[in-house]
Short mmCIF file of N, CA and C in Angstrom, two decimals:
data_model
loop_
_atom_site.label_atom_id
_atom_site.label_comp_id
_atom_site.label_asym_id
_atom_site.label_seq_id
_atom_site.Cartn_x
_atom_site.Cartn_y
_atom_site.Cartn_z
N MET A 13 16.68 50.75 15.25
CA MET A 13 16.89 49.76 16.30
C MET A 13 17.50 50.40 17.54
N SER A 14 18.36 51.41 17.33
CA SER A 14 18.99 52.05 18.48
C SER A 14 17.96 52.77 19.34
N SER A 15 16.87 53.26 18.70
CA SER A 15 15.83 53.92 19.50
C SER A 15 15.11 52.92 20.39
N PHE A 16 14.95 51.67 19.92
CA PHE A 16 14.33 50.64 20.75
C PHE A 16 15.24 50.27 21.93
N LEU A 17 16.54 50.18 21.67
CA LEU A 17 17.47 49.90 22.75
C LEU A 17 17.46 51.02 23.79
N PHE A 18 17.40 52.26 23.29
CA PHE A 18 17.33 53.39 24.21
C PHE A 18 16.05 53.32 25.04
N LEU A 19 14.92 53.01 24.39
CA LEU A 19 13.64 52.92 25.10
C LEU A 19 13.68 51.80 26.13
N PHE A 20 14.25 50.66 25.75
CA PHE A 20 14.36 49.55 26.69
C PHE A 20 15.23 49.94 27.88
N HIS A 21 16.38 50.55 27.63
CA HIS A 21 17.29 50.96 28.71
C HIS A 21 16.62 51.99 29.61
N ALA A 22 15.92 52.95 29.00
CA ALA A 22 15.24 53.98 29.80
C ALA A 22 14.15 53.35 30.65
N SER A 23 13.39 52.40 30.09
CA SER A 23 12.33 51.73 30.84
C SER A 23 12.91 50.95 32.01
N LEU A 24 14.01 50.25 31.76
CA LEU A 24 14.65 49.48 32.82
C LEU A 24 15.17 50.40 33.92
N THR A 25 15.75 51.52 33.56
CA THR A 25 16.25 52.47 34.55
C THR A 25 15.12 53.02 35.40
N VAL A 26 14.01 53.37 34.75
CA VAL A 26 12.85 53.88 35.50
C VAL A 26 12.30 52.81 36.43
N PHE A 27 12.22 51.58 35.95
CA PHE A 27 11.72 50.48 36.78
C PHE A 27 12.58 50.30 38.03
N LEU A 28 13.88 50.26 37.84
CA LEU A 28 14.76 50.07 38.99
C LEU A 28 14.70 51.25 39.95
N ALA A 29 14.57 52.45 39.43
CA ALA A 29 14.50 53.63 40.29
C ALA A 29 13.19 53.66 41.07
N VAL A 30 12.10 53.28 40.42
CA VAL A 30 10.79 53.34 41.09
C VAL A 30 10.65 52.25 42.13
N THR A 31 11.12 51.06 41.83
CA THR A 31 10.98 49.97 42.80
C THR A 31 11.92 50.16 43.98
N ASN A 32 13.04 50.84 43.77
CA ASN A 32 13.96 51.17 44.85
C ASN A 32 14.30 49.97 45.71
N CYS A 33 14.62 48.87 45.08
CA CYS A 33 14.95 47.65 45.81
C CYS A 33 16.39 47.71 46.28
N PRO A 34 16.62 47.71 47.59
CA PRO A 34 18.00 47.72 48.05
C PRO A 34 18.63 46.36 47.80
N VAL A 35 19.76 46.35 47.13
CA VAL A 35 20.45 45.10 46.85
C VAL A 35 21.83 45.21 47.47
N GLU A 36 22.09 44.36 48.39
CA GLU A 36 23.41 44.36 49.00
C GLU A 36 23.82 42.91 49.20
N ALA A 37 24.90 42.56 48.58
CA ALA A 37 25.38 41.19 48.67
C ALA A 37 26.09 40.99 50.00
N ALA A 38 26.00 39.78 50.50
CA ALA A 38 26.72 39.45 51.72
C ALA A 38 28.22 39.48 51.42
N LYS A 39 28.98 39.94 52.39
CA LYS A 39 30.42 40.06 52.20
C LYS A 39 31.13 39.04 53.09
N GLU A 40 32.29 38.60 52.61
CA GLU A 40 33.15 37.76 53.43
C GLU A 40 34.38 38.57 53.78
N PHE A 41 34.57 38.82 55.05
CA PHE A 41 35.71 39.61 55.53
C PHE A 41 36.82 38.68 55.98
N ARG A 42 38.03 38.89 55.46
CA ARG A 42 39.18 38.12 55.91
C ARG A 42 39.73 38.81 57.15
N VAL A 43 39.60 38.17 58.27
CA VAL A 43 40.00 38.76 59.55
C VAL A 43 41.49 39.09 59.52
N GLY A 44 41.80 40.35 59.82
CA GLY A 44 43.18 40.82 59.84
C GLY A 44 43.75 41.10 58.47
N ASP A 45 42.94 40.98 57.42
CA ASP A 45 43.39 41.15 56.04
C ASP A 45 44.62 40.28 55.78
N ASP A 46 45.74 40.88 55.34
CA ASP A 46 46.93 40.09 55.01
C ASP A 46 47.59 39.48 56.25
N LEU A 47 47.38 40.07 57.40
CA LEU A 47 47.95 39.55 58.65
C LEU A 47 47.35 38.19 59.01
N GLY A 48 46.06 38.03 58.71
CA GLY A 48 45.38 36.79 59.09
C GLY A 48 45.10 36.77 60.59
N TRP A 49 44.86 35.58 61.10
CA TRP A 49 44.55 35.38 62.52
C TRP A 49 45.80 34.82 63.19
N ARG A 50 46.54 35.68 63.87
CA ARG A 50 47.76 35.27 64.56
C ARG A 50 47.98 36.18 65.76
N GLN A 51 48.88 35.76 66.62
CA GLN A 51 49.21 36.57 67.79
C GLN A 51 49.91 37.84 67.32
N PRO A 52 49.38 39.01 67.68
CA PRO A 52 50.02 40.25 67.23
C PRO A 52 51.34 40.52 67.96
N GLY A 53 52.14 41.40 67.37
CA GLY A 53 53.40 41.78 68.00
C GLY A 53 53.16 42.61 69.26
N LEU A 54 54.19 42.83 70.03
CA LEU A 54 54.08 43.55 71.31
C LEU A 54 53.55 44.97 71.12
N ASN A 55 53.90 45.64 70.06
CA ASN A 55 53.46 47.01 69.84
C ASN A 55 52.20 47.10 68.99
N ASP A 56 51.57 45.98 68.75
CA ASP A 56 50.41 45.94 67.85
C ASP A 56 49.25 45.15 68.47
N THR A 57 49.08 45.24 69.77
CA THR A 57 48.09 44.40 70.44
C THR A 57 46.64 44.76 70.13
N ASP A 58 46.39 45.93 69.57
CA ASP A 58 45.01 46.30 69.23
C ASP A 58 44.73 46.19 67.73
N VAL A 59 45.53 45.38 67.02
CA VAL A 59 45.40 45.27 65.58
C VAL A 59 44.00 44.79 65.16
N TYR A 60 43.40 43.87 65.88
CA TYR A 60 42.09 43.36 65.50
C TYR A 60 40.97 44.34 65.84
N SER A 61 41.15 45.09 66.89
CA SER A 61 40.18 46.15 67.21
C SER A 61 40.19 47.22 66.13
N GLN A 62 41.40 47.60 65.69
CA GLN A 62 41.51 48.59 64.62
C GLN A 62 40.96 48.05 63.31
N TRP A 63 41.21 46.78 63.04
CA TRP A 63 40.70 46.18 61.81
C TRP A 63 39.17 46.22 61.79
N ALA A 64 38.54 45.83 62.89
CA ALA A 64 37.08 45.79 62.95
C ALA A 64 36.47 47.19 62.94
N ALA A 65 37.17 48.16 63.50
CA ALA A 65 36.63 49.52 63.58
C ALA A 65 36.41 50.13 62.20
N GLY A 66 37.15 49.69 61.21
CA GLY A 66 37.01 50.24 59.87
C GLY A 66 36.00 49.50 59.01
N LYS A 67 35.22 48.62 59.60
CA LYS A 67 34.29 47.80 58.83
C LYS A 67 32.87 47.93 59.37
N ARG A 68 31.89 47.65 58.50
CA ARG A 68 30.48 47.55 58.90
C ARG A 68 30.04 46.12 58.60
N PHE A 69 29.62 45.44 59.62
CA PHE A 69 29.21 44.04 59.49
C PHE A 69 27.69 43.96 59.53
N HIS A 70 27.12 43.25 58.54
CA HIS A 70 25.67 43.09 58.44
C HIS A 70 25.29 41.62 58.61
N VAL A 71 24.06 41.39 59.00
CA VAL A 71 23.55 40.03 59.06
C VAL A 71 23.70 39.42 57.67
N GLY A 72 24.25 38.21 57.61
CA GLY A 72 24.48 37.53 56.34
C GLY A 72 25.94 37.58 55.91
N ASP A 73 26.71 38.53 56.43
CA ASP A 73 28.14 38.57 56.14
C ASP A 73 28.82 37.41 56.86
N SER A 74 30.09 37.20 56.55
CA SER A 74 30.84 36.16 57.26
C SER A 74 32.27 36.62 57.49
N LEU A 75 32.88 36.00 58.48
CA LEU A 75 34.28 36.27 58.82
C LEU A 75 35.10 35.05 58.45
N SER A 76 36.20 35.27 57.76
CA SER A 76 37.10 34.19 57.37
C SER A 76 38.38 34.32 58.19
N PHE A 77 38.66 33.30 58.98
CA PHE A 77 39.87 33.26 59.81
C PHE A 77 40.88 32.32 59.14
N THR A 78 42.09 32.81 58.88
CA THR A 78 43.16 31.99 58.32
C THR A 78 44.29 31.97 59.33
N TYR A 79 44.75 30.75 59.70
CA TYR A 79 45.75 30.64 60.77
C TYR A 79 46.48 29.31 60.69
N LYS A 80 47.61 29.24 61.42
CA LYS A 80 48.39 28.01 61.55
C LYS A 80 48.69 27.78 63.02
N ASN A 81 48.66 26.54 63.45
CA ASN A 81 48.98 26.16 64.84
C ASN A 81 48.23 27.04 65.84
N ASP A 82 46.95 27.24 65.61
CA ASP A 82 46.15 28.11 66.46
C ASP A 82 44.71 27.63 66.39
N SER A 83 43.80 28.39 66.93
CA SER A 83 42.38 28.09 66.82
C SER A 83 41.60 29.39 67.02
N VAL A 84 40.32 29.31 66.73
CA VAL A 84 39.41 30.44 66.91
C VAL A 84 38.27 29.95 67.77
N LEU A 85 37.97 30.68 68.81
CA LEU A 85 36.85 30.34 69.68
C LEU A 85 35.85 31.49 69.67
N GLU A 86 34.59 31.16 69.42
CA GLU A 86 33.55 32.16 69.66
C GLU A 86 33.15 32.00 71.11
N VAL A 87 33.14 33.11 71.82
CA VAL A 87 32.86 33.08 73.26
C VAL A 87 31.85 34.16 73.62
N ASP A 88 31.39 34.13 74.86
CA ASP A 88 30.49 35.20 75.32
C ASP A 88 31.33 36.40 75.79
N LYS A 89 30.65 37.45 76.18
CA LYS A 89 31.32 38.70 76.54
C LYS A 89 32.27 38.52 77.72
N TRP A 90 31.85 37.82 78.74
CA TRP A 90 32.69 37.62 79.93
C TRP A 90 33.96 36.87 79.56
N ASP A 91 33.81 35.78 78.79
CA ASP A 91 34.98 35.00 78.40
C ASP A 91 35.92 35.81 77.50
N TYR A 92 35.36 36.69 76.69
CA TYR A 92 36.17 37.55 75.83
C TYR A 92 37.07 38.46 76.67
N TYR A 93 36.47 39.16 77.63
CA TYR A 93 37.24 40.11 78.44
C TYR A 93 38.19 39.43 79.42
N HIS A 94 37.92 38.17 79.77
CA HIS A 94 38.79 37.45 80.71
C HIS A 94 39.67 36.41 80.01
N CYS A 95 39.60 36.38 78.66
CA CYS A 95 40.39 35.42 77.88
C CYS A 95 40.19 33.99 78.37
N ASN A 96 38.97 33.64 78.66
CA ASN A 96 38.64 32.31 79.16
C ASN A 96 38.34 31.38 77.98
N THR A 97 39.16 30.36 77.80
CA THR A 97 39.00 29.43 76.68
C THR A 97 38.26 28.15 77.06
N SER A 98 37.83 28.03 78.30
CA SER A 98 37.26 26.75 78.76
C SER A 98 35.80 26.52 78.37
N ASN A 99 35.09 27.53 77.92
CA ASN A 99 33.67 27.36 77.64
C ASN A 99 33.26 28.04 76.32
N PRO A 100 33.86 27.63 75.18
CA PRO A 100 33.53 28.31 73.93
C PRO A 100 32.13 27.96 73.43
N ILE A 101 31.53 28.90 72.71
CA ILE A 101 30.26 28.64 72.04
C ILE A 101 30.54 27.76 70.82
N ILE A 102 31.59 28.11 70.07
CA ILE A 102 32.03 27.35 68.91
C ILE A 102 33.56 27.32 68.93
N ASP A 103 34.14 26.20 68.53
CA ASP A 103 35.59 26.02 68.52
C ASP A 103 36.03 25.61 67.11
N PHE A 104 36.90 26.41 66.49
CA PHE A 104 37.45 26.10 65.17
C PHE A 104 38.94 25.84 65.31
N ASP A 105 39.46 24.81 64.62
CA ASP A 105 40.90 24.57 64.67
C ASP A 105 41.43 23.96 63.38
N ASN A 106 40.79 24.26 62.25
CA ASN A 106 41.17 23.62 60.99
C ASN A 106 42.07 24.48 60.09
N GLY A 107 42.48 25.65 60.53
CA GLY A 107 43.38 26.50 59.74
C GLY A 107 42.68 27.52 58.86
N LYS A 108 41.46 27.25 58.46
CA LYS A 108 40.67 28.21 57.69
C LYS A 108 39.23 28.01 58.11
N SER A 109 38.74 28.96 58.88
CA SER A 109 37.39 28.84 59.43
C SER A 109 36.56 30.02 58.99
N ILE A 110 35.32 29.74 58.66
CA ILE A 110 34.40 30.79 58.24
C ILE A 110 33.23 30.82 59.20
N MET A 111 33.00 31.99 59.75
CA MET A 111 31.92 32.19 60.71
C MET A 111 30.86 33.06 60.08
N LYS A 112 29.66 32.51 59.92
CA LYS A 112 28.53 33.27 59.35
C LYS A 112 27.95 34.16 60.45
N LEU A 113 27.77 35.43 60.14
CA LEU A 113 27.18 36.38 61.08
C LEU A 113 25.67 36.35 60.82
N ASP A 114 24.97 35.52 61.58
CA ASP A 114 23.58 35.19 61.27
C ASP A 114 22.54 35.95 62.09
N ARG A 115 22.99 36.89 62.88
CA ARG A 115 22.05 37.66 63.71
C ARG A 115 22.65 39.01 64.03
N PRO A 116 21.81 40.00 64.32
CA PRO A 116 22.38 41.28 64.76
C PRO A 116 22.89 41.17 66.19
N GLY A 117 23.85 42.01 66.53
CA GLY A 117 24.36 42.04 67.89
C GLY A 117 25.85 41.77 67.94
N PRO A 118 26.38 41.61 69.15
CA PRO A 118 27.82 41.42 69.31
C PRO A 118 28.26 39.97 69.07
N PHE A 119 29.45 39.82 68.51
CA PHE A 119 30.12 38.52 68.37
C PHE A 119 31.51 38.70 68.97
N TYR A 120 31.95 37.72 69.76
CA TYR A 120 33.25 37.77 70.43
C TYR A 120 34.08 36.55 70.03
N PHE A 121 35.34 36.79 69.62
CA PHE A 121 36.24 35.71 69.22
C PHE A 121 37.58 35.88 69.93
N ILE A 122 38.14 34.76 70.35
CA ILE A 122 39.48 34.77 70.95
C ILE A 122 40.27 33.60 70.39
N SER A 123 41.58 33.68 70.55
CA SER A 123 42.45 32.56 70.17
C SER A 123 42.37 31.51 71.27
N GLY A 124 42.44 30.26 70.85
CA GLY A 124 42.46 29.17 71.82
C GLY A 124 43.86 28.81 72.28
N ALA A 125 44.89 29.39 71.66
CA ALA A 125 46.28 29.11 72.04
C ALA A 125 46.60 29.82 73.35
N PRO A 126 47.40 29.19 74.22
CA PRO A 126 47.74 29.80 75.51
C PRO A 126 48.36 31.19 75.35
N ASP A 127 47.86 32.14 76.09
CA ASP A 127 48.34 33.53 76.19
C ASP A 127 48.14 34.37 74.93
N HIS A 128 47.67 33.82 73.84
CA HIS A 128 47.47 34.63 72.63
C HIS A 128 46.40 35.69 72.86
N CYS A 129 45.31 35.32 73.50
CA CYS A 129 44.24 36.29 73.76
C CYS A 129 44.75 37.43 74.64
N LYS A 130 45.48 37.09 75.68
CA LYS A 130 46.02 38.11 76.58
C LYS A 130 46.99 39.04 75.87
N ASN A 131 47.60 38.55 74.79
CA ASN A 131 48.53 39.36 74.00
C ASN A 131 47.84 40.08 72.84
N GLY A 132 46.51 40.05 72.81
CA GLY A 132 45.78 40.85 71.83
C GLY A 132 45.10 40.10 70.70
N GLN A 133 45.19 38.77 70.69
CA GLN A 133 44.56 38.01 69.61
C GLN A 133 43.11 37.71 69.99
N ARG A 134 42.30 38.75 69.85
CA ARG A 134 40.87 38.63 70.10
C ARG A 134 40.14 39.67 69.25
N LEU A 135 38.90 39.36 68.95
CA LEU A 135 38.15 40.19 68.02
C LEU A 135 36.71 40.33 68.51
N PHE A 136 36.24 41.57 68.50
CA PHE A 136 34.84 41.87 68.80
C PHE A 136 34.25 42.55 67.58
N VAL A 137 33.11 42.07 67.10
CA VAL A 137 32.41 42.73 66.00
C VAL A 137 30.95 42.94 66.40
N GLU A 138 30.43 44.06 65.98
CA GLU A 138 29.01 44.39 66.20
C GLU A 138 28.32 44.25 64.85
N VAL A 139 27.34 43.37 64.78
CA VAL A 139 26.64 43.10 63.54
C VAL A 139 25.32 43.86 63.55
N ILE A 140 25.08 44.58 62.45
CA ILE A 140 23.83 45.34 62.35
C ILE A 140 22.92 44.67 61.34
N ASP A 141 21.64 44.83 61.57
CA ASP A 141 20.65 44.27 60.68
C ASP A 141 20.55 45.16 59.45
N LEU A 142 20.24 44.58 58.31
CA LEU A 142 20.01 45.38 57.13
C LEU A 142 18.79 46.24 57.36
N PRO A 143 18.78 47.45 56.83
CA PRO A 143 17.60 48.30 57.05
C PRO A 143 16.38 47.66 56.42
N PRO A 144 15.23 47.78 57.09
CA PRO A 144 14.01 47.19 56.53
C PRO A 144 13.59 47.93 55.27
N ILE A 145 12.91 47.23 54.39
CA ILE A 145 12.37 47.85 53.19
C ILE A 145 11.14 48.63 53.61
N VAL A 146 11.15 49.92 53.32
CA VAL A 146 10.05 50.78 53.72
C VAL A 146 8.94 50.65 52.70
N GLN A 147 7.78 50.27 53.17
CA GLN A 147 6.62 50.16 52.30
C GLN A 147 5.92 51.51 52.27
N SER A 148 5.53 51.92 51.09
CA SER A 148 4.81 53.19 50.99
C SER A 148 3.38 52.99 51.47
N PRO A 149 2.76 54.05 52.00
CA PRO A 149 1.40 53.92 52.49
C PRO A 149 0.44 53.69 51.33
N PRO A 150 -0.76 53.18 51.62
CA PRO A 150 -1.72 52.98 50.54
C PRO A 150 -2.03 54.31 49.88
N PRO A 151 -2.47 54.29 48.60
CA PRO A 151 -2.68 55.53 47.87
C PRO A 151 -3.77 56.40 48.49
N PHE A 152 -4.70 55.81 49.18
CA PHE A 152 -5.72 56.61 49.87
C PHE A 152 -6.17 55.83 51.09
N ALA A 153 -6.69 56.54 52.06
CA ALA A 153 -7.17 55.90 53.27
C ALA A 153 -8.63 56.27 53.47
N ALA A 154 -9.40 55.32 53.95
CA ALA A 154 -10.82 55.57 54.20
C ALA A 154 -10.94 56.39 55.48
N PRO A 155 -11.86 57.34 55.51
CA PRO A 155 -12.04 58.13 56.74
C PRO A 155 -12.64 57.24 57.82
N PRO A 156 -12.40 57.58 59.08
CA PRO A 156 -12.96 56.77 60.15
C PRO A 156 -14.48 56.86 60.14
N GLU A 157 -15.09 55.75 60.55
CA GLU A 157 -16.56 55.74 60.59
C GLU A 157 -17.05 56.58 61.77
N GLN A 158 -18.16 57.26 61.54
CA GLN A 158 -18.74 58.10 62.59
C GLN A 158 -19.75 57.29 63.38
N TYR A 159 -19.86 57.62 64.64
CA TYR A 159 -20.85 56.96 65.48
C TYR A 159 -22.19 57.65 65.27
N LEU A 160 -23.19 56.88 64.95
CA LEU A 160 -24.54 57.42 64.76
C LEU A 160 -25.50 56.65 65.67
N PRO A 161 -26.39 57.36 66.34
CA PRO A 161 -27.39 56.66 67.13
C PRO A 161 -28.27 55.82 66.19
N ASP A 162 -28.92 54.79 66.74
CA ASP A 162 -29.71 53.86 65.95
C ASP A 162 -30.87 54.54 65.21
N ASP A 163 -31.46 55.61 65.75
CA ASP A 163 -32.63 56.21 65.12
C ASP A 163 -32.29 57.34 64.16
N SER A 164 -31.02 57.67 63.93
CA SER A 164 -30.68 58.76 63.02
C SER A 164 -30.55 58.23 61.59
N PRO A 165 -30.81 59.08 60.61
CA PRO A 165 -30.69 58.62 59.22
C PRO A 165 -29.22 58.45 58.84
N ALA A 166 -29.00 57.57 57.90
CA ALA A 166 -27.63 57.32 57.44
C ALA A 166 -27.13 58.53 56.67
N PRO A 167 -25.85 58.87 56.79
CA PRO A 167 -25.32 60.02 56.05
C PRO A 167 -25.25 59.71 54.56
N ALA A 168 -25.35 60.76 53.77
CA ALA A 168 -25.23 60.61 52.32
C ALA A 168 -23.79 60.29 51.97
N PRO A 169 -23.59 59.52 50.92
CA PRO A 169 -22.21 59.23 50.54
C PRO A 169 -21.48 60.49 50.11
N SER A 170 -20.21 60.55 50.43
CA SER A 170 -19.43 61.73 50.07
C SER A 170 -19.04 61.63 48.60
N PRO A 171 -18.96 62.79 47.94
CA PRO A 171 -18.59 62.76 46.52
C PRO A 171 -17.14 62.32 46.36
N SER A 172 -16.86 61.72 45.21
CA SER A 172 -15.51 61.25 44.92
C SER A 172 -14.60 62.45 44.71
N LEU A 173 -13.40 62.35 45.23
CA LEU A 173 -12.42 63.43 45.07
C LEU A 173 -11.52 63.21 43.86
N GLY A 174 -11.67 62.11 43.20
CA GLY A 174 -10.83 61.84 42.03
C GLY A 174 -10.59 60.36 41.89
N ILE A 175 -9.62 60.02 41.07
CA ILE A 175 -9.29 58.63 40.80
C ILE A 175 -8.06 58.28 41.62
N ALA A 176 -8.12 57.14 42.32
CA ALA A 176 -6.96 56.65 43.06
C ALA A 176 -6.13 55.79 42.12
N ILE A 177 -4.86 56.07 42.05
CA ILE A 177 -3.97 55.32 41.17
C ILE A 177 -3.04 54.49 42.05
N SER A 178 -2.97 53.23 41.73
CA SER A 178 -2.08 52.33 42.47
C SER A 178 -1.06 51.75 41.50
N ILE A 179 0.20 51.86 41.85
CA ILE A 179 1.26 51.32 41.00
C ILE A 179 1.75 50.04 41.65
N THR A 180 1.65 48.96 40.93
CA THR A 180 2.13 47.66 41.41
C THR A 180 3.39 47.29 40.64
N PRO A 181 4.16 46.37 41.15
CA PRO A 181 5.36 45.95 40.40
C PRO A 181 5.00 45.43 39.00
N TRP A 182 3.87 44.73 38.86
CA TRP A 182 3.49 44.20 37.57
C TRP A 182 3.24 45.33 36.56
N SER A 183 2.61 46.43 37.03
CA SER A 183 2.35 47.54 36.11
C SER A 183 3.65 48.22 35.68
N LEU A 184 4.71 48.01 36.42
CA LEU A 184 6.00 48.54 36.02
C LEU A 184 6.76 47.58 35.11
N VAL A 185 6.53 46.29 35.28
CA VAL A 185 7.20 45.28 34.48
C VAL A 185 6.59 45.20 33.08
N MET A 186 5.30 45.40 32.99
CA MET A 186 4.60 45.25 31.72
C MET A 186 5.20 46.11 30.60
N PRO A 187 5.50 47.41 30.81
CA PRO A 187 6.13 48.18 29.73
C PRO A 187 7.48 47.60 29.30
N LEU A 188 8.21 47.02 30.24
CA LEU A 188 9.48 46.41 29.87
C LEU A 188 9.27 45.20 28.98
N VAL A 189 8.29 44.38 29.31
CA VAL A 189 7.99 43.19 28.51
C VAL A 189 7.55 43.61 27.11
N ILE A 190 6.66 44.59 27.03
CA ILE A 190 6.17 45.05 25.72
C ILE A 190 7.32 45.63 24.90
N THR A 191 8.19 46.41 25.51
CA THR A 191 9.34 46.98 24.81
C THR A 191 10.26 45.88 24.31
N LEU A 192 10.52 44.89 25.14
CA LEU A 192 11.38 43.78 24.75
C LEU A 192 10.76 43.01 23.58
N LEU A 193 9.46 42.73 23.63
CA LEU A 193 8.79 42.04 22.54
C LEU A 193 8.84 42.85 21.24
N ALA A 194 8.64 44.16 21.36
CA ALA A 194 8.71 45.03 20.17
C ALA A 194 10.13 45.02 19.60
N LEU A 195 11.13 45.00 20.46
CA LEU A 195 12.51 44.96 20.01
C LEU A 195 12.79 43.67 19.27
N VAL A 196 12.33 42.55 19.80
CA VAL A 196 12.53 41.25 19.15
C VAL A 196 11.80 41.22 17.82
N ALA A 197 10.56 41.71 17.78
CA ALA A 197 9.77 41.71 16.55
C ALA A 197 10.44 42.58 15.47
N CYS A 198 10.95 43.73 15.86
CA CYS A 198 11.59 44.62 14.91
C CYS A 198 12.91 44.04 14.39
N SER A 199 13.65 43.42 15.27
CA SER A 199 14.95 42.86 14.84
C SER A 199 14.75 41.64 13.94
N SER A 200 13.68 40.87 14.13
CA SER A 200 13.43 39.72 13.25
C SER A 200 12.87 40.17 11.92
N ALA A 201 12.23 41.35 11.85
CA ALA A 201 11.69 41.88 10.59
C ALA A 201 12.81 42.41 9.70
N LEU A 202 13.94 42.73 10.30
CA LEU A 202 15.06 43.26 9.50
C LEU A 202 15.74 42.16 8.83
#
C-alpha cells in the first residue's frame, strides 16, 4: 500500500510541477501594523511611507485601517500632496475600514482629521498586477503558404517529420485518477 501512496504522491507532484499554476492568495495588510492608523509622533512623520516601502501590493489585496476618533480618505494625487480633505474619492470613519486594492496603479490615503495629514498621517501604495500566466506555444506551427500563380502545379505534400505530442491538463489528471482508483481498489481488497 505504501508503494501506491508513493506513486500517488509522485504523480501529484509531477502534475503540479508541469501545470505550473501560480497560486497566490490575496493578502490583507494592516496599515501601520501594531501602530494602526493614527497621527505619527514628531520624529516619526514618515512611518507610513516606511511601512509601505517594505511591502508588495497586488491587485486583490486589501488594506485594513484601524483607528479611533479619526477617518481615512482615499484621494487623488493632488489632494494627497496638498492634504486636501474636501474632495475624497472614498471616506471611511467607522474605526475599522478595509480598502480592496482592485486595480493596478497608485492609491493615495490621508487622514480626515485636521492637521493629521500635514503631520505625516498619509499613505501612498503602488499596486502591481499579478504576472500573467504564460501560455506555451503550440507544439508545432504550420509553415506559411507560398504564393503560386494560377497556372502552376500544386506542390507535393511535404513528408511528415514525426508525431506531434500535445499535453493537455486532462492527460495529466488521468494518471492521478487511475492511481487513486487503484489505491481505493487495493485498500478495499485488503
